[in-house]
Amino acid sequence: MADSYNPDSEPTTRTLLRRVLDTADPRTPRRRRSAWMSAQKATPETHSSNRQNSGTKTTVRRSQRIRSVSKSAHVQASRQLEEQTPRTLLTNILLTAPESSIVMPEPGVKPLPTPKVAQSSRRESSRGSLELQFQELEPSITVAPSRLALGKRKQRLRLSVFQQEVEQELPPSHEPCGNADASSLTSSLNLTFTTPLQPQSVQRPGLARRPPNRRAVDVNAFLQDIQDTSLALAAPGDNLRTPVATLPTDMVLEDTQPFSHPLVGPSPSAPPSLPCSSHTGAEDVVRLVRHGPQCSSSGVQNKMPFQDGVHEAEEKMEESWRVNKEKETTTQRPAGMEESEVHTEPEPEGSLGTMDISGKAASPELASSIPEFLQARQLHQLLEQAPPPSTAALSSEPLEPQLTRHPPKARTPSSRSRQDPYKIGLNHYMKFFTFYAKMPMEKKALEMVEKCLDKYFQHLCDDLEAYAAHAGRKTVGPEDLELLMRRQGLVTDQVSLHVLVERHLPLEYRQLLIPCAFSGNSVFPAQ
Amino acid sequence: MAPSTTVSQRKLIKRKAPRGFLRRVFKRQKPHLRLGTGGDLLVHLNCLLFIHRLAEESRTKACEDKCGVIKKEHVMAAAKVILKKSRG
């Protein structure tokens, strides 16, 4: 296309732009943009994209780039390269933009035209064009980054403003220069372009102020401690140590331990120094755990000294805490605990050790999930274990509430189960009723329907029994059902059972009910 | 090639039949009886048809009363008729 005003077969924004460039005086970027916008609005073109913003021009241009690559654009670009004016930059954009989008797979690889394009694109950005920037920054985008444009306009606007300032400062000084300046500009501006990316990346580490690795390390440390203590437990004399290792894990895993204090209070009969120290240590660990993940690390450290001297009380505390954690229903337990203390019987420590090992093996699992059978097992363990009377008070406290809760828990659901599934099953049919009714219904009406269904089921069973007995069978078969439906008037000479089956049942059931012939001389279901 | 004896591969069936519920109800009512293959599906079909008739009748009754909402009286009157019909 020539530089003249020859309107193309299809008047496009590109041609309009050229007209503007040729005719309009070199003005400030903003004025030019307004000029462009007015120019665009003046000519109702046949482009789908809205022309309200100058950015739309770029969208249109983008589409144009896809379609046509005007050779004359090269001529124009070469002609106007000498003068570094907004106009020249704009023309460069028009001409070289598609090439740039195709040519540059990476921002680093920028041939000469790309700096111009970048520069021109920046110019354009100053005028409000955003898509080119997108292409530059994200060379992967080729054809229709309209979505990106929409999403990132706000960011780019700021950038464009900044670059406006930069360009206004730089171009006057570098105008006489040629592409070198353009390249320098582009390089400088490239840096500016990169900056927006960096802050974004910087923001992300900033968000993650808390290093998440801390907790993972703690868990691993705990597990290691568990293993160490479990190995140590192999020697039967180290019952005391095991609860220490497991104790901190449980404490860390649990949210709150109201019983840490009562545990500290009563001192076990055995070496008082050890239990006291362990109690205090446990208490400290608990406090630390409560305060936050940071404390967990310190808690881990605190664990170590406790491993040396641990009393059975620690075991009990750990067991009880584990149970508490499982239950997740930490409520008032002190009263219950005292009662359980009376009930629990002392047991040989060997059993305790074995219990602890199994308990520890389960504790990591418990951390993740709380299966009920584990709860029951641990409860059994707790029941079987015989905490010494001094420590029983400590451990029994969390035990008792769960023990007392279990029997009532077992009872109440059974009575409910009888009622609920029946109701649930009836509700299933109620939904069908509301669907068939196609009219709003009262709640009482629905209850009435439930009663009707109940009566209906009773009648149904009686009828089927009668039919089966009449046929001398003890099993109710499909023929009984067909007879029932015939007597009900649902199945007639005109309407057969299969028709009803096909009408109302889904395919899967139809296949099961209606015999169908298959290849190999087989019929399913077999008759 | 015989098809599978169970329901087809896709587990999601719209308008499923509560087969377990039906079997349980039948067992509770007639513990000495057994329900054959596909029997509970036909029972489900029977229930659907019963409810369908009941809903239609209730709707008719409500429309007769020029009422936009199905009320308890409509349902009761309809149930009388339909239960008599479904007596078998």
JSON list of C-alpha atoms in Angstrom, two decimals, chain A residues 417-418 421-426 428-430 432-434 436-442 444-449 451-468 473-479 481-482 484-485 487-490 497 500-501 503-509 511-513 518-520 522 524, chain B residues 1-10 12-19 21-22 24-30 32-56 58-60 62-63 67-80 82-88:
[
{"chain": "A", "resi": 417, "resn": "SER", "atom": "CA", "xyz": [-31.09, -45.97, 63.17]},
{"chain": "A", "resi": 418, "resn": "ARG", "atom": "CA", "xyz": [-34.37, -47.76, 63.13]},
{"chain": "A", "resi": 421, "resn": "PRO", "atom": "CA", "xyz": [-33.36, -45.02, 57.39]},
{"chain": "A", "resi": 422, "resn": "TYR", "atom": "CA", "xyz": [-37.03, -45.73, 57.14]},
{"chain": "A", "resi": 423, "resn": "LYS", "atom": "CA", "xyz": [-37.76, -42.05, 57.02]},
{"chain": "A", "resi": 424, "resn": "ILE", "atom": "CA", "xyz": [-34.95, -41.52, 54.58]},
{"chain": "A", "resi": 425, "resn": "GLY", "atom": "CA", "xyz": [-36.33, -44.19, 52.34]},
{"chain": "A", "resi": 426, "resn": "LEU", "atom": "CA", "xyz": [-39.78, -42.67, 52.53]},
{"chain": "A", "resi": 428, "resn": "HIS", "atom": "CA", "xyz": [-36.96, -40.70, 48.68]},
{"chain": "A", "resi": 429, "resn": "TYR", "atom": "CA", "xyz": [-40.45, -41.38, 47.48]},
{"chain": "A", "resi": 430, "resn": "MET", "atom": "CA", "xyz": [-41.68, -38.07, 48.79]},
{"chain": "A", "resi": 432, "resn": "PHE", "atom": "CA", "xyz": [-41.11, -38.27, 43.56]},
{"chain": "A", "resi": 433, "resn": "PHE", "atom": "CA", "xyz": [-44.45, -37.15, 44.90]},
{"chain": "A", "resi": 434, "resn": "THR", "atom": "CA", "xyz": [-43.51, -33.50, 44.91]},
{"chain": "A", "resi": 436, "resn": "TYR", "atom": "CA", "xyz": [-45.30, -35.55, 40.11]},
{"chain": "A", "resi": 437, "resn": "ALA", "atom": "CA", "xyz": [-47.60, -33.12, 41.89]},
{"chain": "A", "resi": 438, "resn": "LYS", "atom": "CA", "xyz": [-46.12, -30.11, 40.11]},
{"chain": "A", "resi": 439, "resn": "MET", "atom": "CA", "xyz": [-47.79, -27.91, 42.69]},
{"chain": "A", "resi": 440, "resn": "PRO", "atom": "CA", "xyz": [-46.66, -26.46, 45.97]},
{"chain": "A", "resi": 441, "resn": "MET", "atom": "CA", "xyz": [-47.61, -28.51, 48.95]},
{"chain": "A", "resi": 442, "resn": "GLU", "atom": "CA", "xyz": [-48.07, -28.00, 52.64]},
{"chain": "A", "resi": 444, "resn": "LYS", "atom": "CA", "xyz": [-48.89, -31.43, 56.65]},
{"chain": "A", "resi": 445, "resn": "ALA", "atom": "CA", "xyz": [-49.80, -32.75, 53.28]},
{"chain": "A", "resi": 446, "resn": "LEU", "atom": "CA", "xyz": [-46.36, -34.27, 52.97]},
{"chain": "A", "resi": 447, "resn": "GLU", "atom": "CA", "xyz": [-46.72, -35.94, 56.31]},
{"chain": "A", "resi": 448, "resn": "MET", "atom": "CA", "xyz": [-50.01, -37.30, 55.11]},
{"chain": "A", "resi": 449, "resn": "VAL", "atom": "CA", "xyz": [-48.31, -38.71, 52.09]},
{"chain": "A", "resi": 451, "resn": "LYS", "atom": "CA", "xyz": [-48.57, -42.15, 56.22]},
{"chain": "A", "resi": 452, "resn": "CYS", "atom": "CA", "xyz": [-50.13, -43.22, 52.97]},
{"chain": "A", "resi": 453, "resn": "LEU", "atom": "CA", "xyz": [-46.87, -44.69, 51.84]},
{"chain": "A", "resi": 454, "resn": "ASP", "atom": "CA", "xyz": [-46.58, -46.57, 55.06]},
{"chain": "A", "resi": 455, "resn": "LYS", "atom": "CA", "xyz": [-50.00, -48.07, 54.63]},
{"chain": "A", "resi": 456, "resn": "TYR", "atom": "CA", "xyz": [-49.26, -48.83, 51.04]},
{"chain": "A", "resi": 457, "resn": "PHE", "atom": "CA", "xyz": [-46.16, -50.80, 51.92]},
{"chain": "A", "resi": 458, "resn": "GLN", "atom": "CA", "xyz": [-48.06, -52.84, 54.40]},
{"chain": "A", "resi": 459, "resn": "HIS", "atom": "CA", "xyz": [-50.76, -53.65, 51.90]},
{"chain": "A", "resi": 460, "resn": "LEU", "atom": "CA", "xyz": [-48.13, -54.47, 49.33]},
{"chain": "A", "resi": 461, "resn": "CYS", "atom": "CA", "xyz": [-46.34, -56.96, 51.50]},
{"chain": "A", "resi": 462, "resn": "ASP", "atom": "CA", "xyz": [-49.58, -58.64, 52.50]},
{"chain": "A", "resi": 463, "resn": "ASP", "atom": "CA", "xyz": [-50.68, -58.99, 48.93]},
{"chain": "A", "resi": 464, "resn": "LEU", "atom": "CA", "xyz": [-47.37, -60.40, 47.82]},
{"chain": "A", "resi": 465, "resn": "GLU", "atom": "CA", "xyz": [-47.42, -62.88, 50.62]},
{"chain": "A", "resi": 466, "resn": "ALA", "atom": "CA", "xyz": [-50.88, -63.97, 49.60]},
{"chain": "A", "resi": 467, "resn": "TYR", "atom": "CA", "xyz": [-49.86, -64.43, 45.99]},
{"chain": "A", "resi": 468, "resn": "ALA", "atom": "CA", "xyz": [-46.72, -66.36, 46.85]},
{"chain": "A", "resi": 473, "resn": "ARG", "atom": "CA", "xyz": [-43.80, -70.58, 46.92]},
{"chain": "A", "resi": 474, "resn": "LYS", "atom": "CA", "xyz": [-41.86, -68.99, 49.69]},
{"chain": "A", "resi": 475, "resn": "THR", "atom": "CA", "xyz": [-40.12, -66.53, 47.47]},
{"chain": "A", "resi": 476, "resn": "VAL", "atom": "CA", "xyz": [-41.83, -63.58, 45.97]},
{"chain": "A", "resi": 477, "resn": "GLY", "atom": "CA", "xyz": [-41.00, -63.40, 42.31]},
{"chain": "A", "resi": 478, "resn": "PRO", "atom": "CA", "xyz": [-41.68, -61.10, 39.42]},
{"chain": "A", "resi": 479, "resn": "GLU", "atom": "CA", "xyz": [-44.79, -62.96, 38.47]},
{"chain": "A", "resi": 481, "resn": "LEU", "atom": "CA", "xyz": [-45.56, -58.46, 41.15]},
{"chain": "A", "resi": 482, "resn": "GLU", "atom": "CA", "xyz": [-47.11, -58.63, 37.73]},
{"chain": "A", "resi": 484, "resn": "LEU", "atom": "CA", "xyz": [-50.38, -57.43, 41.74]},
{"chain": "A", "resi": 485, "resn": "MET", "atom": "CA", "xyz": [-50.09, -54.74, 39.12]},
{"chain": "A", "resi": 487, "resn": "ARG", "atom": "CA", "xyz": [-55.11, -56.39, 39.92]},
{"chain": "A", "resi": 488, "resn": "GLN", "atom": "CA", "xyz": [-54.29, -52.83, 40.66]},
{"chain": "A", "resi": 489, "resn": "GLY", "atom": "CA", "xyz": [-55.21, -51.89, 37.17]},
{"chain": "A", "resi": 490, "resn": "LEU", "atom": "CA", "xyz": [-51.83, -50.71, 36.18]},
{"chain": "A", "resi": 497, "resn": "LEU", "atom": "CA", "xyz": [-45.57, -54.77, 32.32]},
{"chain": "A", "resi": 500, "resn": "LEU", "atom": "CA", "xyz": [-44.42, -49.78, 32.25]},
{"chain": "A", "resi": 501, "resn": "VAL", "atom": "CA", "xyz": [-40.90, -50.84, 32.96]},
{"chain": "A", "resi": 503, "resn": "ARG", "atom": "CA", "xyz": [-41.59, -45.94, 30.81]},
{"chain": "A", "resi": 504, "resn": "HIS", "atom": "CA", "xyz": [-40.62, -45.42, 34.37]},
{"chain": "A", "resi": 505, "resn": "LEU", "atom": "CA", "xyz": [-37.39, -47.16, 35.13]},
{"chain": "A", "resi": 506, "resn": "PRO", "atom": "CA", "xyz": [-33.92, -46.11, 34.09]},
{"chain": "A", "resi": 507, "resn": "LEU", "atom": "CA", "xyz": [-31.96, -48.09, 31.57]},
{"chain": "A", "resi": 508, "resn": "GLU", "atom": "CA", "xyz": [-29.94, -50.08, 34.03]},
{"chain": "A", "resi": 509, "resn": "TYR", "atom": "CA", "xyz": [-32.99, -51.51, 35.66]},
{"chain": "A", "resi": 511, "resn": "GLN", "atom": "CA", "xyz": [-31.83, -54.25, 31.30]},
{"chain": "A", "resi": 512, "resn": "LEU", "atom": "CA", "xyz": [-32.18, -56.32, 34.41]},
{"chain": "A", "resi": 513, "resn": "LEU", "atom": "CA", "xyz": [-35.89, -56.78, 34.14]},
{"chain": "A", "resi": 518, "resn": "PHE", "atom": "CA", "xyz": [-27.82, -61.28, 22.89]},
{"chain": "A", "resi": 519, "resn": "SER", "atom": "CA", "xyz": [-25.39, -62.78, 20.52]},
{"chain": "A", "resi": 520, "resn": "GLY", "atom": "CA", "xyz": [-24.45, -66.37, 20.95]},
{"chain": "A", "resi": 522, "resn": "SER", "atom": "CA", "xyz": [-28.11, -66.10, 24.96]},
{"chain": "A", "resi": 524, "resn": "PHE", "atom": "CA", "xyz": [-30.36, -61.97, 29.59]},
{"chain": "B", "resi": 1, "resn": "MET", "atom": "CA", "xyz": [-21.12, -61.95, 25.21]},
{"chain": "B", "resi": 2, "resn": "ALA", "atom": "CA", "xyz": [-23.40, -61.83, 28.16]},
{"chain": "B", "resi": 3, "resn": "PRO", "atom": "CA", "xyz": [-23.90, -58.51, 29.82]},
{"chain": "B", "resi": 4, "resn": "SER", "atom": "CA", "xyz": [-23.02, -58.01, 33.42]},
{"chain": "B", "resi": 5, "resn": "THR", "atom": "CA", "xyz": [-25.50, -59.22, 35.93]},
{"chain": "B", "resi": 6, "resn": "THR", "atom": "CA", "xyz": [-25.06, -56.07, 37.92]},
{"chain": "B", "resi": 7, "resn": "VAL", "atom": "CA", "xyz": [-26.01, -52.57, 37.04]},
{"chain": "B", "resi": 8, "resn": "SER", "atom": "CA", "xyz": [-23.98, -51.07, 34.26]},
{"chain": "B", "resi": 9, "resn": "GLN", "atom": "CA", "xyz": [-20.55, -49.61, 34.74]},
{"chain": "B", "resi": 10, "resn": "ARG", "atom": "CA", "xyz": [-21.48, -46.06, 35.44]},
{"chain": "B", "resi": 12, "resn": "LEU", "atom": "CA", "xyz": [-24.37, -42.67, 38.79]},
{"chain": "B", "resi": 13, "resn": "ILE", "atom": "CA", "xyz": [-27.97, -43.46, 38.08]},
{"chain": "B", "resi": 14, "resn": "LYS", "atom": "CA", "xyz": [-30.54, -40.78, 38.25]},
{"chain": "B", "resi": 15, "resn": "ARG", "atom": "CA", "xyz": [-33.69, -41.77, 40.04]},
{"chain": "B", "resi": 16, "resn": "LYS", "atom": "CA", "xyz": [-32.07, -44.66, 41.76]},
{"chain": "B", "resi": 17, "resn": "ALA", "atom": "CA", "xyz": [-34.21, -47.31, 43.35]},
{"chain": "B", "resi": 18, "resn": "PRO", "atom": "CA", "xyz": [-33.61, -47.68, 47.09]},
{"chain": "B", "resi": 19, "resn": "ARG", "atom": "CA", "xyz": [-33.18, -51.39, 46.81]},
{"chain": "B", "resi": 21, "resn": "PHE", "atom": "CA", "xyz": [-34.53, -49.88, 51.79]},
{"chain": "B", "resi": 22, "resn": "LEU", "atom": "CA", "xyz": [-37.14, -51.92, 50.00]},
{"chain": "B", "resi": 24, "resn": "ARG", "atom": "CA", "xyz": [-35.31, -54.11, 54.55]},
{"chain": "B", "resi": 25, "resn": "VAL", "atom": "CA", "xyz": [-38.94, -53.06, 54.66]},
{"chain": "B", "resi": 26, "resn": "PHE", "atom": "CA", "xyz": [-40.06, -56.32, 53.14]},
{"chain": "B", "resi": 27, "resn": "LYS", "atom": "CA", "xyz": [-37.92, -58.33, 55.53]},
{"chain": "B", "resi": 28, "resn": "ARG", "atom": "CA", "xyz": [-39.27, -56.45, 58.48]},
{"chain": "B", "resi": 29, "resn": "GLN", "atom": "CA", "xyz": [-42.83, -57.03, 57.42]},
{"chain": "B", "resi": 30, "resn": "LYS", "atom": "CA", "xyz": [-42.53, -60.63, 56.26]},
{"chain": "B", "resi": 32, "resn": "HIS", "atom": "CA", "xyz": [-40.42, -65.63, 56.46]},
{"chain": "B", "resi": 33, "resn": "LEU", "atom": "CA", "xyz": [-40.61, -64.56, 52.87]},
{"chain": "B", "resi": 34, "resn": "ARG", "atom": "CA", "xyz": [-37.90, -63.90, 50.37]},
{"chain": "B", "resi": 35, "resn": "LEU", "atom": "CA", "xyz": [-37.73, -61.38, 47.61]},
{"chain": "B", "resi": 36, "resn": "GLY", "atom": "CA", "xyz": [-36.55, -62.78, 44.30]},
{"chain": "B", "resi": 37, "resn": "THR", "atom": "CA", "xyz": [-34.25, -61.30, 41.73]},
{"chain": "B", "resi": 38, "resn": "GLY", "atom": "CA", "xyz": [-35.58, -58.13, 40.30]},
{"chain": "B", "resi": 39, "resn": "GLY", "atom": "CA", "xyz": [-38.48, -58.28, 42.68]},
{"chain": "B", "resi": 40, "resn": "ASP", "atom": "CA", "xyz": [-37.46, -55.17, 44.49]},
{"chain": "B", "resi": 41, "resn": "LEU", "atom": "CA", "xyz": [-37.12, -53.32, 41.21]},
{"chain": "B", "resi": 42, "resn": "LEU", "atom": "CA", "xyz": [-40.69, -54.15, 40.37]},
{"chain": "B", "resi": 43, "resn": "VAL", "atom": "CA", "xyz": [-41.72, -53.13, 43.84]},
{"chain": "B", "resi": 44, "resn": "HIS", "atom": "CA", "xyz": [-39.99, -49.85, 43.20]},
{"chain": "B", "resi": 45, "resn": "LEU", "atom": "CA", "xyz": [-41.88, -49.53, 39.97]},
{"chain": "B", "resi": 46, "resn": "ASN", "atom": "CA", "xyz": [-45.08, -50.22, 41.81]},
{"chain": "B", "resi": 47, "resn": "CYS", "atom": "CA", "xyz": [-44.28, -47.54, 44.35]},
{"chain": "B", "resi": 48, "resn": "LEU", "atom": "CA", "xyz": [-43.55, -45.06, 41.62]},
{"chain": "B", "resi": 49, "resn": "LEU", "atom": "CA", "xyz": [-46.83, -45.74, 39.94]},
{"chain": "B", "resi": 50, "resn": "PHE", "atom": "CA", "xyz": [-48.68, -45.53, 43.20]},
{"chain": "B", "resi": 51, "resn": "ILE", "atom": "CA", "xyz": [-47.15, -42.20, 44.04]},
{"chain": "B", "resi": 52, "resn": "HIS", "atom": "CA", "xyz": [-47.82, -41.01, 40.56]},
{"chain": "B", "resi": 53, "resn": "ARG", "atom": "CA", "xyz": [-51.47, -41.83, 40.85]},
{"chain": "B", "resi": 54, "resn": "LEU", "atom": "CA", "xyz": [-51.64, -40.32, 44.29]},
{"chain": "B", "resi": 55, "resn": "ALA", "atom": "CA", "xyz": [-50.04, -37.10, 43.15]},
{"chain": "B", "resi": 56, "resn": "GLU", "atom": "CA", "xyz": [-52.34, -36.85, 40.16]},
{"chain": "B", "resi": 58, "resn": "SER", "atom": "CA", "xyz": [-54.23, -34.87, 44.87]},
{"chain": "B", "resi": 59, "resn": "ARG", "atom": "CA", "xyz": [-53.62, -32.34, 42.18]},
{"chain": "B", "resi": 60, "resn": "THR", "atom": "CA", "xyz": [-57.02, -32.94, 40.73]},
{"chain": "B", "resi": 62, "resn": "ALA", "atom": "CA", "xyz": [-56.73, -29.33, 44.78]},
{"chain": "B", "resi": 63, "resn": "CYS", "atom": "CA", "xyz": [-57.72, -27.96, 41.40]},
{"chain": "B", "resi": 67, "resn": "CYS", "atom": "CA", "xyz": [-56.61, -24.01, 45.38]},
{"chain": "B", "resi": 68, "resn": "GLY", "atom": "CA", "xyz": [-53.07, -23.33, 44.24]},
{"chain": "B", "resi": 69, "resn": "VAL", "atom": "CA", "xyz": [-51.58, -25.39, 47.01]},
{"chain": "B", "resi": 70, "resn": "ILE", "atom": "CA", "xyz": [-52.11, -29.01, 47.79]},
{"chain": "B", "resi": 71, "resn": "LYS", "atom": "CA", "xyz": [-53.51, -29.26, 51.23]},
{"chain": "B", "resi": 72, "resn": "LYS", "atom": "CA", "xyz": [-53.82, -32.05, 53.68]},
{"chain": "B", "resi": 73, "resn": "GLU", "atom": "CA", "xyz": [-57.50, -32.58, 52.94]},
{"chain": "B", "resi": 74, "resn": "HIS", "atom": "CA", "xyz": [-56.82, -33.05, 49.27]},
{"chain": "B", "resi": 75, "resn": "VAL", "atom": "CA", "xyz": [-54.19, -35.62, 49.99]},
{"chain": "B", "resi": 76, "resn": "MET", "atom": "CA", "xyz": [-56.42, -37.47, 52.41]},
{"chain": "B", "resi": 77, "resn": "ALA", "atom": "CA", "xyz": [-59.29, -37.67, 50.02]},
{"chain": "B", "resi": 78, "resn": "ALA", "atom": "CA", "xyz": [-57.01, -38.73, 47.23]},
{"chain": "B", "resi": 79, "resn": "ALA", "atom": "CA", "xyz": [-55.34, -41.34, 49.38]},
{"chain": "B", "resi": 80, "resn": "LYS", "atom": "CA", "xyz": [-58.63, -42.91, 50.18]},
{"chain": "B", "resi": 82, "resn": "ILE", "atom": "CA", "xyz": [-55.97, -44.61, 45.49]},
{"chain": "B", "resi": 83, "resn": "LEU", "atom": "CA", "xyz": [-55.39, -46.93, 48.37]},
{"chain": "B", "resi": 84, "resn": "LYS", "atom": "CA", "xyz": [-58.63, -48.59, 47.60]},
{"chain": "B", "resi": 85, "resn": "LYS", "atom": "CA", "xyz": [-57.55, -48.96, 44.03]},
{"chain": "B", "resi": 86, "resn": "SER", "atom": "CA", "xyz": [-54.16, -50.35, 45.00]},
{"chain": "B", "resi": 87, "resn": "ARG", "atom": "CA", "xyz": [-55.55, -52.91, 47.29]},
{"chain": "B", "resi": 88, "resn": "GLY", "atom": "CA", "xyz": [-55.12, -55.73, 44.82]}
]
